[in-house]
mmCIF file of C-alpha atoms and ligand atoms in Angstrom:
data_model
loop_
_atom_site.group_PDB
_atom_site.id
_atom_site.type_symbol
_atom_site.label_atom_id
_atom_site.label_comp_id
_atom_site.label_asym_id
_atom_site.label_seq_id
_atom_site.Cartn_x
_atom_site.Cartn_y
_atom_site.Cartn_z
ATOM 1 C CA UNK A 37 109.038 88.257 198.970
ATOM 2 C CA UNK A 38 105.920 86.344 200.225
ATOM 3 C CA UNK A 39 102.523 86.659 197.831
ATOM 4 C CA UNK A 40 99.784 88.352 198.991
ATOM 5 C CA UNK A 41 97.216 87.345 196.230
ATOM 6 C CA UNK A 42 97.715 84.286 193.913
ATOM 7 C CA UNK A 43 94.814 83.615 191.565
ATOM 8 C CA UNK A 44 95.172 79.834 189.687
ATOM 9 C CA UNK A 45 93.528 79.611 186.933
ATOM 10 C CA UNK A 46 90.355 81.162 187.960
ATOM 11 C CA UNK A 47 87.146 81.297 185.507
ATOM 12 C CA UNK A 48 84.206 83.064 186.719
ATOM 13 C CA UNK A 49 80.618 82.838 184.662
ATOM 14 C CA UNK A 50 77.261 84.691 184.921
ATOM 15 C CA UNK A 51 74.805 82.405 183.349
ATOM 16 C CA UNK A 52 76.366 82.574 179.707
ATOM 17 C CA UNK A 53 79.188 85.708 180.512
ATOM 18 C CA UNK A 54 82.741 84.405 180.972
ATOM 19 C CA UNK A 55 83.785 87.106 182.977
ATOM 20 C CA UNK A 56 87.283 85.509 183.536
ATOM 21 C CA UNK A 57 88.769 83.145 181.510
ATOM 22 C CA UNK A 58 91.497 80.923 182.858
ATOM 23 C CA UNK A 59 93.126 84.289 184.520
ATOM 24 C CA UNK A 60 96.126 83.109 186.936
ATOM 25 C CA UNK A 61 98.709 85.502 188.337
ATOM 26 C CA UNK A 62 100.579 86.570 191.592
ATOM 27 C CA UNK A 63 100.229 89.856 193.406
ATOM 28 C CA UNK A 64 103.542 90.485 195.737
ATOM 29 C CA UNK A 65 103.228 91.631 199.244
ATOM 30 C CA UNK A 66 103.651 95.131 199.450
ATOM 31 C CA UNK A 67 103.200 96.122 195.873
ATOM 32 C CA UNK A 68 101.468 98.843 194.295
ATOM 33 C CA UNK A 69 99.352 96.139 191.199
ATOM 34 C CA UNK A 70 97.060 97.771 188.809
ATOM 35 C CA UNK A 71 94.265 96.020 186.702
ATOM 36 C CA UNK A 72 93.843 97.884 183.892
ATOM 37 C CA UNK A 73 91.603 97.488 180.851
ATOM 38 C CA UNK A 74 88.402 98.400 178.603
ATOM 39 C CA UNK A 75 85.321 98.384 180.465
ATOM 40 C CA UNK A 76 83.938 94.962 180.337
ATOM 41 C CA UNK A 77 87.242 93.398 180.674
ATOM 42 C CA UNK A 78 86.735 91.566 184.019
ATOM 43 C CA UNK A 79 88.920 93.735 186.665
ATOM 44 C CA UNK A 80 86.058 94.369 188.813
ATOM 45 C CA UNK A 81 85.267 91.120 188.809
ATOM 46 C CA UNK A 82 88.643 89.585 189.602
ATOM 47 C CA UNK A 83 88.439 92.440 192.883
ATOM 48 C CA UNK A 84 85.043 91.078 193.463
ATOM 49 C CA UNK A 85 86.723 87.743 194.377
ATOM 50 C CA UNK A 86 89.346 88.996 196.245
ATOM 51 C CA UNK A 87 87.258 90.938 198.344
ATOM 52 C CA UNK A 88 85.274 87.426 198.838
ATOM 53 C CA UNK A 89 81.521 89.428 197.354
ATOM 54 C CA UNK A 90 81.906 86.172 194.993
ATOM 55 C CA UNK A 91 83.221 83.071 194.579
ATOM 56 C CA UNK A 92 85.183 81.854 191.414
ATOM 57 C CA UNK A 93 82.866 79.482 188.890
ATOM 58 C CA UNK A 94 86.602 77.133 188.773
ATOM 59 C CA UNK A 95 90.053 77.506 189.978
ATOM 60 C CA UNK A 96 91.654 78.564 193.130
ATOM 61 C CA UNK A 97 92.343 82.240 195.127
ATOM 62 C CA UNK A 98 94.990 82.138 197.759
ATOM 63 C CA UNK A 99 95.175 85.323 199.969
ATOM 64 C CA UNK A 100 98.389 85.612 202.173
ATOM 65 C CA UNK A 101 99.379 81.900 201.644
ATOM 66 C CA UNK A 102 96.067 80.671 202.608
ATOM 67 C CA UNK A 103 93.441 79.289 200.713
ATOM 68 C CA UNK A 104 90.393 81.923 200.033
ATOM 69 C CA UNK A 105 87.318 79.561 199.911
ATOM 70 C CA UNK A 106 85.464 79.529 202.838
ATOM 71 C CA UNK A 107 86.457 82.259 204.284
ATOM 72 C CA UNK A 108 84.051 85.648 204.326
ATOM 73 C CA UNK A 109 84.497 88.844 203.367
ATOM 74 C CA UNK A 110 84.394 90.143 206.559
ATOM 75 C CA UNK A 111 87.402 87.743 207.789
ATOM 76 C CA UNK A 112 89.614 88.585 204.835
ATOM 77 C CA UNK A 113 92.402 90.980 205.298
ATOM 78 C CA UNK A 114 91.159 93.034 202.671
ATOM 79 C CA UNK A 115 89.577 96.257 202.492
ATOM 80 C CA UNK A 116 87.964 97.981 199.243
ATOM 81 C CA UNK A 117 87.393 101.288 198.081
ATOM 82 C CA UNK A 118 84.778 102.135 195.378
ATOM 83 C CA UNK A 119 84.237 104.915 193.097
ATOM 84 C CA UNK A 120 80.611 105.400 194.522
ATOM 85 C CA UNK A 121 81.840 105.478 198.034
ATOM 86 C CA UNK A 122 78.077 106.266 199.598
ATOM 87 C CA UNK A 123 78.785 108.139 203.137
ATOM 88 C CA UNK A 124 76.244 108.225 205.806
ATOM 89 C CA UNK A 125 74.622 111.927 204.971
ATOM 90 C CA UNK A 126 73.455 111.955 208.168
ATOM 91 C CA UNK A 127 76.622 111.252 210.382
ATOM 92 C CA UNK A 128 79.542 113.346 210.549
ATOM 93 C CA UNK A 129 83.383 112.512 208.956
ATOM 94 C CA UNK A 130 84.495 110.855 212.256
ATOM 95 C CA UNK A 131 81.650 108.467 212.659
ATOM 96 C CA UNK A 132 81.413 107.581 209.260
ATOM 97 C CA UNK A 133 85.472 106.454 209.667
ATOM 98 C CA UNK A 134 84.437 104.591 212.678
ATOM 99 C CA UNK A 135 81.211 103.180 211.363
ATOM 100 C CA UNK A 136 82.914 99.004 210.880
ATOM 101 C CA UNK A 137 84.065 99.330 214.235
ATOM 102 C CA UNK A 138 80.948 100.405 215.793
ATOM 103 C CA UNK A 139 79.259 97.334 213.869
ATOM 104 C CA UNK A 140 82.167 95.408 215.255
ATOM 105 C CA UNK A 141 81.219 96.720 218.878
ATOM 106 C CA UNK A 142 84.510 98.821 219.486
ATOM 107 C CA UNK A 143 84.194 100.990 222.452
ATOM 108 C CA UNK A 144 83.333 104.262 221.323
ATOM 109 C CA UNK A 145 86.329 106.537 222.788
ATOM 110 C CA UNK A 146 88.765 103.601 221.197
ATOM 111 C CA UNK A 147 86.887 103.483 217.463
ATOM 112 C CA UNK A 148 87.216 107.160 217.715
ATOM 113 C CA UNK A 149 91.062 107.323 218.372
ATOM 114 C CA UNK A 150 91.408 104.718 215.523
ATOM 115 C CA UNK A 151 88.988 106.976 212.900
ATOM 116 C CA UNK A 152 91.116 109.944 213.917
ATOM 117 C CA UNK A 153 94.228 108.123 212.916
ATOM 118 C CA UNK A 154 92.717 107.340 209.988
ATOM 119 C CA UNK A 155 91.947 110.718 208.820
ATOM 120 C CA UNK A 156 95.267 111.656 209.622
ATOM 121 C CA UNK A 157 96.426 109.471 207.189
ATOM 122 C CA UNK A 158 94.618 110.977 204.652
ATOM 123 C CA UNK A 159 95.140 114.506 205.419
ATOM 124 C CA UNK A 160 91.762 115.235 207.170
ATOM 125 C CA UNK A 161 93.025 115.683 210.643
ATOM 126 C CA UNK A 162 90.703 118.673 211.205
ATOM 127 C CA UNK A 163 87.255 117.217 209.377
ATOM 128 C CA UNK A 164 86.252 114.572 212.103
ATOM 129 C CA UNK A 165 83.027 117.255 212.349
ATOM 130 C CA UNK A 166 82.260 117.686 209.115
ATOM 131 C CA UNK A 167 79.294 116.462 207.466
ATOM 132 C CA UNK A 168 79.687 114.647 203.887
ATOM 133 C CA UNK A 169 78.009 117.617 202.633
ATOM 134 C CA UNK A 170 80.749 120.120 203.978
ATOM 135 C CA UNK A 171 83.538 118.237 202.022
ATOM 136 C CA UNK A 172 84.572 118.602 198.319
ATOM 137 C CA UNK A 173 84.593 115.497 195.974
ATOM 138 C CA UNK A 174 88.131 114.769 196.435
ATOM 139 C CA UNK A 175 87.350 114.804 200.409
ATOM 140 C CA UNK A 176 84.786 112.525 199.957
ATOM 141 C CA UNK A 177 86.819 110.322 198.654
ATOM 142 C CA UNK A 178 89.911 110.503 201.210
ATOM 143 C CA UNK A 179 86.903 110.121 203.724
ATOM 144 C CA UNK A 180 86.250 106.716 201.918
ATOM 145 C CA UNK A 181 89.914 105.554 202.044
ATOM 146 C CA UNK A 182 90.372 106.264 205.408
ATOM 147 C CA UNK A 183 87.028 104.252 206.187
ATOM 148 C CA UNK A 184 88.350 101.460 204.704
ATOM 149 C CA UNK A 185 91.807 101.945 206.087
ATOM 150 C CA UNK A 186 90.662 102.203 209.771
ATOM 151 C CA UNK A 187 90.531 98.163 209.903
ATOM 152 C CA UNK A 188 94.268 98.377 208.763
ATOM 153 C CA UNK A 189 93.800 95.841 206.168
ATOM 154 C CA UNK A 190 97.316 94.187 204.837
ATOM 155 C CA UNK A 191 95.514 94.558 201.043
ATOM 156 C CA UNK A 192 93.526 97.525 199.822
ATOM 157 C CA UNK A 193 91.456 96.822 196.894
ATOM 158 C CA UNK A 194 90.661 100.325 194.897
ATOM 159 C CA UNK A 195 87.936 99.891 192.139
ATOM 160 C CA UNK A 196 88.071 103.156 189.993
ATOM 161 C CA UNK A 197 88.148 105.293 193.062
ATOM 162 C CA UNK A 198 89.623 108.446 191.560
ATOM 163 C CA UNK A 199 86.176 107.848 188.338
ATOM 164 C CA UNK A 200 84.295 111.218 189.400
ATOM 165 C CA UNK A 201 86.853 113.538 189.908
ATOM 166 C CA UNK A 202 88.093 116.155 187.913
ATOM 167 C CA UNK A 203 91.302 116.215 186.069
ATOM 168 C CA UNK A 204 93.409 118.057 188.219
ATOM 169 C CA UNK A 205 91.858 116.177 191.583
ATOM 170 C CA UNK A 206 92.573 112.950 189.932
ATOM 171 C CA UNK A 207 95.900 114.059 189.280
ATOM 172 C CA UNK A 208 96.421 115.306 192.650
ATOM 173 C CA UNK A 209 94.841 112.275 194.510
ATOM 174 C CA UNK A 210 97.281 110.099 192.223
ATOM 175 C CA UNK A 211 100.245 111.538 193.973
ATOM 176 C CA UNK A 212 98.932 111.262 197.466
ATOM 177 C CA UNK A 213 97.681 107.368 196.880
ATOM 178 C CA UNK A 214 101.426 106.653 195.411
ATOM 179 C CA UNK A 215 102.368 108.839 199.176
ATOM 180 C CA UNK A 216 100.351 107.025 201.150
ATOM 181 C CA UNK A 217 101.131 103.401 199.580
ATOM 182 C CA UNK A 218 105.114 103.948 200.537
ATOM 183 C CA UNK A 219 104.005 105.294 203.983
ATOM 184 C CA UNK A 220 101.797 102.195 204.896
ATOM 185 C CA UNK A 221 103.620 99.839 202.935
ATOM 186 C CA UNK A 222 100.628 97.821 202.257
ATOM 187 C CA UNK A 223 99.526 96.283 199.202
ATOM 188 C CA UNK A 224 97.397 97.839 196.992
ATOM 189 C CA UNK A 225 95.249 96.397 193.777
ATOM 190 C CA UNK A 226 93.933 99.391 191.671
ATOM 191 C CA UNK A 227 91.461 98.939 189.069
ATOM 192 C CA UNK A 228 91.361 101.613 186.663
ATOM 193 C CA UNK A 229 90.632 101.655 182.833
ATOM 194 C CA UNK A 230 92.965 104.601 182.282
ATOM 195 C CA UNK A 231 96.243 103.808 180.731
ATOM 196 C CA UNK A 232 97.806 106.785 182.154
ATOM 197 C CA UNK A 233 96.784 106.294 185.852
ATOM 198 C CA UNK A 234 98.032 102.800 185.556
ATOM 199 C CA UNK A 235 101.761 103.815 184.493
ATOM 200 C CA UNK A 236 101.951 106.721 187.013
ATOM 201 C CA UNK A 237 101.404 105.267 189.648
ATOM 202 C CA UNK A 238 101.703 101.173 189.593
ATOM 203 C CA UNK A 239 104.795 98.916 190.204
ATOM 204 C CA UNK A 240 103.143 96.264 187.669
ATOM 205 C CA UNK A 241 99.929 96.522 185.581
ATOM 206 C CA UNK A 242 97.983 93.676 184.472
ATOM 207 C CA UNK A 243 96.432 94.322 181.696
ATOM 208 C CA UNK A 244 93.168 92.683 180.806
ATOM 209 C CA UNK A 245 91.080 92.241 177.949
ATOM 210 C CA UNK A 246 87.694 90.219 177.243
ATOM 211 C CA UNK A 247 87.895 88.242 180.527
ATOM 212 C CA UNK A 248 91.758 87.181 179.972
ATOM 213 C CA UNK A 249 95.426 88.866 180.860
ATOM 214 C CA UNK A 250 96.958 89.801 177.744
ATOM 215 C CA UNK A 251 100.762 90.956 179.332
ATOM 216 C CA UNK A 252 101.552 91.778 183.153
ATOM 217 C CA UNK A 253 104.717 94.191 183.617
ATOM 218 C CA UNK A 254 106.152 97.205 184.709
ATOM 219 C CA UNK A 255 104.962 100.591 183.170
ATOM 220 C CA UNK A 256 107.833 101.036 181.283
ATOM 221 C CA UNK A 257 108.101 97.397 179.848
ATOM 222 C CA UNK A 258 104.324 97.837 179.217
ATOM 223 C CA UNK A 259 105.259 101.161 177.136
ATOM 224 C CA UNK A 260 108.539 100.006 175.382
ATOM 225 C CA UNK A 261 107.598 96.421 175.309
ATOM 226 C CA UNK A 262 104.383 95.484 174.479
ATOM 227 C CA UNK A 263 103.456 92.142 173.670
ATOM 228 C CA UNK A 264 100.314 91.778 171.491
ATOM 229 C CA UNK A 265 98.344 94.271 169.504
ATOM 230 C CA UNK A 266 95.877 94.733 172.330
ATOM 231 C CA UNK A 267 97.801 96.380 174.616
ATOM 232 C CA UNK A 268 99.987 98.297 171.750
ATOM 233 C CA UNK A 269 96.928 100.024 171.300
ATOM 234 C CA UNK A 270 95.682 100.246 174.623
ATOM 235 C CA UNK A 271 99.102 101.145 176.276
ATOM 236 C CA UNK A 272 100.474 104.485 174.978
ATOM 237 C CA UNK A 273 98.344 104.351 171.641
ATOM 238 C CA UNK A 274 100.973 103.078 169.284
ATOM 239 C CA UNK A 275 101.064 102.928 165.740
ATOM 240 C CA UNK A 276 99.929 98.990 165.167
ATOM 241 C CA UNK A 277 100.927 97.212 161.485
ATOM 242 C CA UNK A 278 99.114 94.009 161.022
ATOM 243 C CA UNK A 279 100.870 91.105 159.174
ATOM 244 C CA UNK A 280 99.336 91.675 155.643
ATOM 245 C CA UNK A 281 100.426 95.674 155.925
ATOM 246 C CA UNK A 282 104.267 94.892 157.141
ATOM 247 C CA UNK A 283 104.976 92.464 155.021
ATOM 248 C CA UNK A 284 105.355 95.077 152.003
ATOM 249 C CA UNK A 285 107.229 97.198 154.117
ATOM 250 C CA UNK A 286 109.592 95.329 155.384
ATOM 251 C CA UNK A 287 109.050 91.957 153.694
ATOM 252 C CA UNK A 288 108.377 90.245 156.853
ATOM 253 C CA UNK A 289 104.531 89.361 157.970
ATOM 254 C CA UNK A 290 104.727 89.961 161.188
ATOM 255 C CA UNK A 291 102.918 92.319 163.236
ATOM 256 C CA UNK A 292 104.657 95.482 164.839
ATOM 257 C CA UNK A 293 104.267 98.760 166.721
ATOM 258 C CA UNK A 294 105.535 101.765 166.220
ATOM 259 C CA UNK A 295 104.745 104.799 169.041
ATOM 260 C CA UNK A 296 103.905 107.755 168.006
ATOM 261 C CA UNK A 297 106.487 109.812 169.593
ATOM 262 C CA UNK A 298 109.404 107.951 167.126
ATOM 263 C CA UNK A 299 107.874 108.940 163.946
ATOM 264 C CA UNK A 300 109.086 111.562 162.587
ATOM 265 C CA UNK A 301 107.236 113.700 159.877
ATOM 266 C CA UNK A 302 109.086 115.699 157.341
ATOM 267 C CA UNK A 303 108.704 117.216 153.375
ATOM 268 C CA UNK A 304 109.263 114.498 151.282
ATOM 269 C CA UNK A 305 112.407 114.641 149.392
ATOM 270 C CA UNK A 306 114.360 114.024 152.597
ATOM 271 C CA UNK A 307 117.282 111.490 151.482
ATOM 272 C CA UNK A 308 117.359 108.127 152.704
ATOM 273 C CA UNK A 309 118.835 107.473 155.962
ATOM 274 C CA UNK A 310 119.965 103.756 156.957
ATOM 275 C CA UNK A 311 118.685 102.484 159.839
ATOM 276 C CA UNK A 312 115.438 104.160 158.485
ATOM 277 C CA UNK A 313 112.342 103.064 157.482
ATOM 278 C CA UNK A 314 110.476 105.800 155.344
ATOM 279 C CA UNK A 315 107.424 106.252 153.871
ATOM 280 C CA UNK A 316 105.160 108.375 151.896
ATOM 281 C CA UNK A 317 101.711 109.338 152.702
ATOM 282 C CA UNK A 318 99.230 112.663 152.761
ATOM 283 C CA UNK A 319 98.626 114.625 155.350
ATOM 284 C CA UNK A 320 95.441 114.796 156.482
ATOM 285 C CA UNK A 321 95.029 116.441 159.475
ATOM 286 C CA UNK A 322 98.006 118.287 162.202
ATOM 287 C CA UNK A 323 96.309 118.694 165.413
ATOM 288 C CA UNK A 324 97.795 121.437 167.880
ATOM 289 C CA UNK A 325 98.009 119.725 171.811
ATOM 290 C CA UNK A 326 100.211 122.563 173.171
ATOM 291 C CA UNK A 327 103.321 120.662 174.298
ATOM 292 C CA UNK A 328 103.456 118.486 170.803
ATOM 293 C CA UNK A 329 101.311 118.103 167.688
ATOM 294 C CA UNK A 330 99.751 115.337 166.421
ATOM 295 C CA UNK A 331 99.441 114.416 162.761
ATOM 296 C CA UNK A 332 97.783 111.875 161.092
ATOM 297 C CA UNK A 333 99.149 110.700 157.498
ATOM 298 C CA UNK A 334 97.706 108.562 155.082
ATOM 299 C CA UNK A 335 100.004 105.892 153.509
ATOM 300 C CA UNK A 336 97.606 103.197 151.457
ATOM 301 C CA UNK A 337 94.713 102.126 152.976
ATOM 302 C CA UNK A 338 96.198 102.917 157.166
ATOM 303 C CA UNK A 339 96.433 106.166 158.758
ATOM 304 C CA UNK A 340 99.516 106.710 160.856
ATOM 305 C CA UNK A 341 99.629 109.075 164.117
ATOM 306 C CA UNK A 342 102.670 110.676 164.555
ATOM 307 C CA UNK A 343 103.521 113.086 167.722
ATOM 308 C CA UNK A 344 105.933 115.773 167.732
ATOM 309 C CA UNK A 345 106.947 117.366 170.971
ATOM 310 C CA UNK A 346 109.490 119.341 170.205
ATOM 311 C CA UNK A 347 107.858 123.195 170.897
ATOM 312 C CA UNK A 348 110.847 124.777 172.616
ATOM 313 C CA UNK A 349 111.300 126.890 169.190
ATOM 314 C CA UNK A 350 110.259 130.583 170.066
ATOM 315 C CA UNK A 351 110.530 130.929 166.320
ATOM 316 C CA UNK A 352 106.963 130.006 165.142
ATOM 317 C CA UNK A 353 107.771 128.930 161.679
ATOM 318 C CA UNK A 354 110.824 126.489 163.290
ATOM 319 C CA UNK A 355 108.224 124.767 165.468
ATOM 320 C CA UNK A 356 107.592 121.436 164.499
ATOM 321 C CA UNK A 357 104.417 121.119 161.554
ATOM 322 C CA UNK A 358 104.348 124.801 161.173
ATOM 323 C CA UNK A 359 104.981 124.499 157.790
ATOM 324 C CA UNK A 360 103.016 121.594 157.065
ATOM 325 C CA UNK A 361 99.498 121.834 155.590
ATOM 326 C CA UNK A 362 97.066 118.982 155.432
ATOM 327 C CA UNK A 363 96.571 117.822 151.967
ATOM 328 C CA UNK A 364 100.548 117.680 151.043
ATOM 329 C CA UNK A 365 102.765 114.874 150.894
ATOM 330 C CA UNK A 366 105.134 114.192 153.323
ATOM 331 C CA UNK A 367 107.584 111.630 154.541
ATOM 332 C CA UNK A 368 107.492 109.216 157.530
ATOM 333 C CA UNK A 369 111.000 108.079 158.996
ATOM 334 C CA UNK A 370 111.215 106.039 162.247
ATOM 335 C CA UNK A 371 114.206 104.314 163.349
ATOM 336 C CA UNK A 372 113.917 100.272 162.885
ATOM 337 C CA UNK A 373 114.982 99.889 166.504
ATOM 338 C CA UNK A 374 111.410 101.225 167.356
ATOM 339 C CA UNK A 375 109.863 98.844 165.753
ATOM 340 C CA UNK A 376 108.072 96.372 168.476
ATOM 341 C CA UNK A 377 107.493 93.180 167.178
ATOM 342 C CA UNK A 378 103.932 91.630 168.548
ATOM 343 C CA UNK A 379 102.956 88.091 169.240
ATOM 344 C CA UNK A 380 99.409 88.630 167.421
HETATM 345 P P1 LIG B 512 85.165 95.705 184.331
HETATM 346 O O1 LIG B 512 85.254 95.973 185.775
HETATM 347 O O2 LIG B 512 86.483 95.401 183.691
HETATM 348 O O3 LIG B 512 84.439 96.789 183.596
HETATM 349 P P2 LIG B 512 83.445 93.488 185.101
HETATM 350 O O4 LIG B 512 84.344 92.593 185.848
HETATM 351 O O5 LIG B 512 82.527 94.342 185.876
HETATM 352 O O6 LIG B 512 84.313 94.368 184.088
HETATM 353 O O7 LIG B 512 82.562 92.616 184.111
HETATM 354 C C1 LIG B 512 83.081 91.602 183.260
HETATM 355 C C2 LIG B 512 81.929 90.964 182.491
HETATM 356 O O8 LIG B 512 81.093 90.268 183.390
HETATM 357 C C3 LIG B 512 81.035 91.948 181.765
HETATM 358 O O9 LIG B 512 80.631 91.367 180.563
HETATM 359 C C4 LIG B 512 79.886 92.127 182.718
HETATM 360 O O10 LIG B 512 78.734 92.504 182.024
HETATM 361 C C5 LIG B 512 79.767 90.739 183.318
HETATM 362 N N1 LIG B 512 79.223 90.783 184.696
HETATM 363 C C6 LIG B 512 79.825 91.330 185.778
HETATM 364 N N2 LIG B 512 79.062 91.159 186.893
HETATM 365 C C7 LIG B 512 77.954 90.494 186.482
HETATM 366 C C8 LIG B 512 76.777 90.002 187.158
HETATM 367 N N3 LIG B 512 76.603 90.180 188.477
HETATM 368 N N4 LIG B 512 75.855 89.363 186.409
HETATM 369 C C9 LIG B 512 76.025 89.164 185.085
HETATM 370 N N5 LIG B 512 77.103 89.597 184.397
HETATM 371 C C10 LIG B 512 78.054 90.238 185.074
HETATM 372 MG MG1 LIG B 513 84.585 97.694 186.817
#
């Protein structure tokens, strides 16, 4: 597989922000590659320099096996999509598609052909009249896609694009991306800062944090496997145990996660199972989510979340947590295999 983005060890500063710190990694031709992280973290930024809007402060960006530097943003084969895609109000769907072509002095009836192509790749065969102003939010956006796709680009960049739409949009506009990325066969670079975007629809995820990549992976080695408390936390919100509160646990100080999911809450004079770790701790709160509960226990000085997803029970009082009330003491059992051990 050839590389379609390669950043060595890039740093980028504003005055006295490190923005990127030392960040080097490979994006594969083709591949759907998510940046994902806390706001601040530096994914915009690393777009930024893909896209060629700026240059890094040290190291070196190769784009399809050629050095970056030098070259524009207008000569890279790279196209980006914002979340505050701002349409012409004042032109309609087709000529906003077609509007980088017209700059680019394409023949009208030609641009026109391409823009409708484009909007057939986004669904919006039938909008070409439209004004922005006749669309809905997630139309808008499609509209924005397909403006950036009409240059057929081999990368598409995608900075938060799905931000300002509702839930069931985003969740909608999710599937049709993950569509359209196996129907182009492009490669795409999504920025996002939602954990759950990021492992629906990626084929790796970096994840970064303060400026730096903490672990880059597949969703589910992300979710099963992560490396350092950062993205234990960030990832899937596991249960995290420092050093100092393992090591009386288990008599080992070294960090660890535990997901929520695989701990298991029960009345406390369950009997000891091997294999087991098990606690005690107080309830404090059980939180009803519809498909699963979440609880959160006390045990010392921590509070542990704890997620229980079995609600098939038409029996109310055999649903999981029915009969536990906050305030009581109850027991906390997960299996040691689900215990993730973590670099730092
Ligand atoms: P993200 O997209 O992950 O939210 P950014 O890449 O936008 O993060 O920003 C990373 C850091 O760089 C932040 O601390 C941000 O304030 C800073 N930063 C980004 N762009 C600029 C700029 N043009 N001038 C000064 N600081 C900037
Ligand atoms: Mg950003």
């Amino acid at each position: 597989m050839s590389v379609a983005i390669e950043f060595k060890d890039i740093s980028k500063r504003y005055g006295d922000v490190t923005a990127l710190d030392h960040v080097s990694f490979r994006v594969e031709e083709g591949e759907f590659f998510s940046m994902l992280g806390p706001s601040g973290s530096g994914k915009t930024t690393s777009l930024r320099l893909m896209a060629g809007f700026e240059q890094p402060s040290s190291g070196n960006l190769a784009l399809l096996g050629q050095e970056a530097a030098g070259t524009p943003p207008y000569a890279r084969d790279v196209n980006t999509v914002f979340q505050d895609y701002a349409l012409f109000p004042h032109m309609n769907v087709l000529d906003n598609v077609a509007y980088g072509l017209m700059v680019r002095k394409m023949a009208k009836a030609e641009r026109h052909a391409l823009a409708q192509e484009a909007l057939a790749m986004v669904a919006l065969p039938d909008h070409g009249n439209r004004t922005p102003a006749q669309l809905s939010g997630g139309q808008r956006q499609r509209v924005a896609l397909a403006r950036a796709l009409v240059n057929r680009p081999r990368i598409l960049l995608l900075d938060e694009p799905l931000g300002a739409l509702d839930l069931k949009l985003r969740e909608q506009m999710q599937v049709e991306l993950k569509v359209l990325h196996r129907k182009l066969g492009i490669t795409f670079v999504y920025v996002t800062h939602d954990q759950g975007e990021a492992l629906s629809m990626s084929d790796r995820i970096a994840v970064f944090n303060n400026g730096r990549i903490e672990q880059i992976a597949t969703p589910r080695e992300l979710y099963y496997r992560p490396r350092t408390r950062f993205v234990a936390d960030f990832v899937g919100s596991s249960n995290v145990f420092t050093a100092d509160l393992a090591e009386p646990l288990c008599g080992k100080r070294q960090a660890f996660a535990v997901r929520q999911e695989n701990i298991h809450v029960t009345k406390p004079d369950a009997p000891k199972v091997a294999g087991q770790v098990q606690l005690e701790g107080e309830l404090l709160a059980v939180q009803f989510l519809g498909a699963s509960q979440r609880l959160e226990i006390k045990v010392g000085s921590h509070v542990i979340t704890a997620l229980q997803s079995d609600n098939t029970s038409t029996v109310p009082s055999q649903q999981p947590g029915a009969d536990l009330q906050p305030g009581q003491t109850v027991a906390l059992h997960w299996a040691e295999q689900h215990m993730v051990m973590l670099d730092d």
